[in-house]
Amino acid sequence: MESLKNQIAVVTGASSGIGRAIALSLALQGAELYLAARRKELLEAVAKEAQALGARAHACPVDLTKDEDIHVLGEKLQREFGRLHILLLCGGAIAHGTHEKASLADLDLMYRSNVRGHYALVQTMLPLLRKAPGQIVFINSSAGLRSPVGAGQFSATQHAFRSIADSLRDEINADGIRVLCIYPGRTATPRMERLFDKEGRAYKPELLLQPEDIAEMVTHSLRLPRTAEVTDISIRPMQKSY
Ligand SMILES: NC(=O)c1ccc[n+]([C@@H]2O[C@H](COP(=O)([O-])OP(=O)(O)OC[C@H]3O[C@@H](n4cnc5c(N)ncnc54)[C@H](OP(=O)(O)O)[C@@H]3O)[C@@H](O)[C@H]2O)c1
């Protein structure tokens, strides 16, 4: 297995849930972390947790809907390292509703954060990833493979996210850059707790996938020898009936 020690990693959605768990798993492997999301205090708390695990970690407030924030992060990485080993795309928005009732404002927000923001981040970081050469991880969703009723808008953004990953892989594999897509089912995160609340159902996180399950799988895939590339992983809670 390859070592991730001292590898530079940018993690979006690092302030919470799956992104936070992956950041901490990378910290355990000795990677140096650039933690991106909007809530600075939460990012600083995650940075402290990562530092306690022996890693270097930096809180980088970034709103994916703001081009300027993405540009500033790109400039910082260019200035400080000139290369990037891991770009992990995990943050974003979600809203529910039937197509008849869903709001266009929600669609715009999900497009801007989930698709356009991450697209802009990939474009910004590609020259740095080429230098490493690095790896890109798209944390997608089972909704990127199916189109469940009541999540049509979100599902559309996740299908776009999948399409970008697939064409990007074919574009940059020749430069030695790997592209991994993860499609998780329901995972015990603050987002999921809010969703159960909205659905009026009792929240039993112990019956769901754990963010650490996904983090473990991602870290393992990133460490595989460069003779291999894992392209797509679907992961579901073991308990299907909940
Ligand atoms: N939980 C699940 O069951 C599940 C299942 C499948 C896929 N996923 C995927 O996993 C990813 C993380 O979800 P989660 O469950 O861990 O949710 P979460 O705990 O709510 O975390 C969402 C993350 O996205 C960040 N974010 C949201 N809007 C942003 C913006 N405009 N700019 C920058 N960061 C933004 C949030 O940080 P700030 O609020 O601090 O900006 C937060 O760190 C999502 O992409 C989701 O589609 C989750």
Coordinates of C-alpha atoms and ligand atoms in Angstrom, one line a residue:
M1 CA 0.0 0.0 0.0
E2 CA 1.1 3.6 -0.7
S3 CA 1.8 5.9 2.2
L4 CA -0.3 9.2 2.4
K5 CA 2.2 10.7 4.8
N6 CA 2.8 14.4 4.1
Q7 CA 0.5 14.2 1.1
I8 CA -1.5 17.5 0.6
A9 CA -5.2 17.0 0.7
V10 CA -8.1 19.4 0.1
V11 CA -11.4 18.1 1.6
T12 CA -14.7 19.9 0.9
G13 CA -17.5 19.4 3.3
A14 CA -14.9 18.9 6.0
S15 CA -16.9 20.7 8.7
S16 CA -19.4 17.9 9.2
G17 CA -20.5 14.3 8.6
I18 CA -18.7 12.3 5.9
G19 CA -16.2 15.0 4.9
R20 CA -15.1 15.4 8.5
A21 CA -14.7 11.6 9.0
I22 CA -12.6 11.3 5.8
A23 CA -10.5 14.3 6.9
L24 CA -9.7 12.6 10.2
S25 CA -9.0 9.3 8.5
L26 CA -6.5 11.1 6.2
A27 CA -5.0 12.8 9.3
L28 CA -4.4 9.4 10.8
Q29 CA -2.4 8.5 7.7
G30 CA -0.3 11.6 8.1
A31 CA -1.7 13.7 5.3
E32 CA -1.6 17.5 5.5
L33 CA -5.2 18.8 5.3
Y34 CA -6.8 21.9 3.8
L35 CA -10.3 21.7 5.3
A36 CA -12.9 23.5 3.2
A37 CA -16.5 24.5 4.1
R38 CA -18.4 27.6 5.1
R39 CA -18.5 27.3 9.0
K40 CA -15.1 28.5 10.2
E41 CA -15.5 27.5 13.8
L42 CA -16.4 23.9 12.9
L43 CA -13.5 23.7 10.5
E44 CA -11.2 25.0 13.3
A45 CA -12.5 22.3 15.6
V46 CA -11.9 19.6 13.0
A47 CA -8.4 21.0 12.4
K48 CA -7.7 20.7 16.1
E49 CA -8.9 17.0 16.1
A50 CA -6.6 16.3 13.1
Q51 CA -3.7 18.0 14.8
A52 CA -4.3 15.9 17.9
L53 CA -3.8 12.9 15.6
G54 CA -0.4 14.2 14.6
A55 CA -1.4 15.8 11.3
R56 CA -1.0 19.3 9.9
A57 CA -4.4 20.8 9.3
H58 CA -5.7 24.2 8.1
A59 CA -9.2 25.6 8.3
C60 CA -10.1 27.2 4.9
P61 CA -13.5 28.9 4.8
V62 CA -14.9 28.3 1.3
D63 CA -18.4 28.8 0.0
L64 CA -18.7 26.6 -3.1
T65 CA -21.2 29.0 -4.6
K66 CA -18.5 31.8 -4.6
D67 CA -15.9 31.6 -7.4
E68 CA -13.7 34.0 -5.4
D69 CA -13.4 31.6 -2.5
I70 CA -12.3 28.8 -4.8
H71 CA -9.8 31.1 -6.5
V72 CA -8.3 32.1 -3.1
L73 CA -7.9 28.4 -2.1
G74 CA -6.2 27.6 -5.4
E75 CA -3.8 30.5 -5.0
K76 CA -2.9 29.5 -1.5
L77 CA -2.1 25.9 -2.6
Q78 CA -0.1 27.1 -5.5
R79 CA 1.9 29.5 -3.3
E80 CA 2.5 27.0 -0.5
F81 CA 3.1 23.8 -2.3
G82 CA 2.7 24.0 -6.1
R83 CA 1.1 20.6 -6.1
L84 CA -1.8 18.7 -4.7
H85 CA -2.1 14.9 -4.0
I86 CA -5.7 14.5 -3.0
L87 CA -8.8 16.5 -3.9
L88 CA -11.8 15.1 -2.0
L89 CA -15.2 16.6 -3.1
C90 CA -17.8 16.0 -0.4
G91 CA -19.7 19.2 0.5
G92 CA -22.9 20.5 -0.9
A93 CA -26.6 21.2 -0.5
I94 CA -29.7 19.0 -0.5
A95 CA -33.4 19.8 -0.8
H96 CA -36.5 17.6 -1.2
G97 CA -39.8 17.9 -3.0
T98 CA -41.7 16.7 -6.0
H99 CA -40.9 18.3 -9.3
E100 CA -44.3 19.9 -9.2
K101 CA -43.6 21.7 -5.9
A102 CA -39.9 22.0 -5.6
S103 CA -38.5 25.5 -5.8
L104 CA -36.2 26.8 -8.5
A105 CA -34.2 28.6 -5.8
D106 CA -33.3 25.2 -4.3
L107 CA -32.4 23.8 -7.8
D108 CA -30.1 26.9 -8.4
L109 CA -28.4 26.4 -5.0
M110 CA -27.8 22.7 -5.5
Y111 CA -26.5 23.3 -9.0
R112 CA -24.2 26.0 -7.8
S113 CA -22.7 24.2 -4.8
N114 CA -22.9 20.5 -5.8
V115 CA -22.0 20.8 -9.5
R116 CA -20.6 24.2 -10.5
G117 CA -18.7 24.8 -7.3
H118 CA -16.9 21.4 -7.4
Y119 CA -16.4 21.7 -11.2
A120 CA -14.7 25.1 -10.7
L121 CA -12.6 23.6 -7.9
V122 CA -11.5 20.7 -10.1
Q123 CA -10.5 23.1 -12.9
T124 CA -8.6 25.3 -10.4
M125 CA -6.7 22.3 -8.9
L126 CA -6.0 20.3 -12.0
P127 CA -2.6 21.9 -12.8
L128 CA -1.5 21.1 -9.1
L129 CA -2.9 17.6 -9.3
R130 CA -0.9 17.0 -12.5
K131 CA 2.3 17.8 -10.7
A132 CA 1.8 15.2 -7.9
P133 CA 0.2 13.3 -9.8
G134 CA -2.8 13.3 -7.5
Q135 CA -6.1 11.6 -7.0
I136 CA -9.7 13.0 -7.0
V137 CA -12.5 11.5 -5.0
F138 CA -16.2 12.4 -5.8
I139 CA -18.4 11.6 -2.8
N140 CA -21.6 11.2 -4.7
S141 CA -24.8 9.4 -3.5
S142 CA -27.1 6.5 -4.4
A143 CA -29.2 9.3 -5.9
G144 CA -26.5 9.7 -8.5
L145 CA -27.3 6.2 -9.8
R146 CA -31.1 6.2 -9.3
S147 CA -33.7 9.0 -9.4
P148 CA -35.9 8.6 -6.3
V149 CA -39.3 10.3 -6.2
G150 CA -39.2 13.4 -4.0
A151 CA -35.4 13.9 -4.6
G152 CA -35.5 14.6 -8.3
Q153 CA -33.6 17.9 -8.2
F154 CA -30.9 16.6 -5.9
S155 CA -30.7 13.5 -8.0
A156 CA -30.2 15.6 -11.2
T157 CA -27.3 17.4 -9.6
Q158 CA -25.7 14.1 -8.5
H159 CA -26.2 12.6 -12.0
A160 CA -24.3 15.6 -13.4
F161 CA -21.6 15.1 -10.7
R162 CA -21.2 11.5 -11.9
S163 CA -21.1 12.5 -15.5
I164 CA -18.3 15.0 -14.8
A165 CA -16.3 12.4 -12.9
D166 CA -16.6 9.8 -15.6
S167 CA -15.5 12.0 -18.5
L168 CA -12.8 13.6 -16.3
R169 CA -11.3 10.2 -15.6
D170 CA -11.0 9.4 -19.3
E171 CA -9.4 12.8 -19.8
I172 CA -6.8 12.7 -17.1
N173 CA -6.0 9.0 -16.4
A174 CA -3.1 9.3 -19.0
D175 CA -1.5 11.9 -16.7
G176 CA -1.5 9.4 -13.8
I177 CA -4.4 10.9 -12.0
R178 CA -6.9 8.5 -10.5
V179 CA -10.7 9.4 -10.1
L180 CA -12.8 7.5 -7.6
C181 CA -16.5 7.9 -7.2
I182 CA -18.3 6.8 -4.0
Y183 CA -22.1 6.2 -4.0
P184 CA -23.3 5.9 -0.3
G185 CA -26.7 5.1 0.9
R186 CA -28.1 6.6 4.1
T187 CA -25.3 7.6 6.4
A188 CA -25.6 8.8 10.0
T189 CA -24.7 12.4 9.7
P190 CA -26.3 15.7 10.8
R191 CA -27.9 15.9 7.3
M192 CA -29.5 12.5 7.8
E193 CA -30.8 13.5 11.2
R194 CA -32.5 16.5 9.7
L195 CA -34.0 14.4 7.0
F196 CA -35.5 11.8 9.4
D197 CA -36.8 14.7 11.4
K198 CA -38.5 16.1 8.3
E199 CA -39.9 12.7 7.5
G200 CA -41.3 12.4 11.0
R201 CA -39.4 9.2 11.6
A202 CA -37.4 8.1 14.7
Y203 CA -33.7 8.6 14.0
K204 CA -31.6 5.5 14.9
P205 CA -28.1 6.3 13.6
E206 CA -26.8 2.9 14.7
L207 CA -28.9 1.3 11.9
L208 CA -27.3 3.4 9.2
L209 CA -23.9 3.5 7.5
Q210 CA -21.4 5.3 9.6
P211 CA -19.3 8.2 8.2
E212 CA -16.2 6.3 9.4
D213 CA -17.2 3.3 7.2
I214 CA -17.0 5.5 4.1
A215 CA -13.8 7.2 5.4
E216 CA -12.1 3.8 5.8
M217 CA -13.0 2.7 2.3
V218 CA -11.8 5.9 0.7
T219 CA -8.5 5.9 2.6
H220 CA -7.9 2.3 1.6
S221 CA -8.6 3.0 -2.1
L222 CA -6.3 6.0 -2.1
R223 CA -3.5 3.9 -0.7
L224 CA -3.8 1.2 -3.4
P225 CA -0.7 0.8 -5.6
R226 CA -0.7 2.8 -8.8
T227 CA -1.1 -0.3 -10.9
A228 CA -4.8 -0.2 -9.8
E229 CA -7.6 2.3 -10.0
V230 CA -10.9 1.8 -8.2
T231 CA -13.5 3.8 -10.2
D232 CA -16.9 3.3 -8.5
I233 CA -18.0 2.0 -5.1
S234 CA -21.6 1.7 -4.0
I235 CA -22.0 1.3 -0.3
R236 CA -25.3 0.7 1.6
P237 CA -26.4 0.3 5.2
M238 CA -26.5 -3.4 6.1
Q239 CA -30.0 -2.9 7.6
K240 CA -32.1 -2.4 4.5
S241 CA -35.6 -2.3 6.1
Y242 CA -35.0 0.8 8.2
Ligands
LIG1 N1 -25.6 11.4 4.8 C1 -26.0 10.6 3.8 O1 -26.9 9.7 4.0 C2 -25.4 10.7 2.4 C3 -25.7 9.7 1.5 C4 -25.2 9.8 0.3 C5 -24.4 10.8 -0.1 N2 -24.1 11.8 0.8 C6 -23.2 12.9 0.4 O2 -22.2 13.1 1.3 C7 -21.9 14.5 1.3 C8 -21.8 15.0 2.7 O3 -23.0 14.8 3.3 P1 -23.2 14.6 4.9 O4 -24.3 13.7 5.1 O5 -21.9 14.4 5.5 O6 -23.9 16.1 5.2 P2 -23.5 17.2 6.3 O7 -23.1 16.6 7.6 O8 -24.7 18.1 6.3 O9 -22.3 17.9 5.6 C9 -22.5 18.7 4.5 C10 -21.2 19.4 4.3 O10 -21.3 20.2 3.1 C11 -20.8 21.5 3.4 N3 -21.5 22.5 2.5 C12 -22.8 22.7 2.3 N4 -23.0 23.7 1.4 C13 -21.7 24.2 1.1 C14 -21.3 25.3 0.4 N5 -22.1 26.1 -0.3 N6 -20.0 25.6 0.3 C15 -19.1 24.8 1.0 N7 -19.5 23.7 1.8 C16 -20.8 23.5 1.8 C17 -21.2 21.7 4.9 O11 -20.4 22.7 5.5 P3 -20.8 24.2 5.9 O12 -22.3 24.2 6.2 O13 -19.9 24.5 7.0 O14 -20.5 25.0 4.6 C18 -20.9 20.4 5.4 O15 -19.5 20.3 5.7 C19 -22.9 15.2 0.4 O16 -22.4 15.6 -0.8 C20 -24.0 14.2 0.3 O17 -24.6 14.2 -1.0 C21 -24.6 11.7 2.1

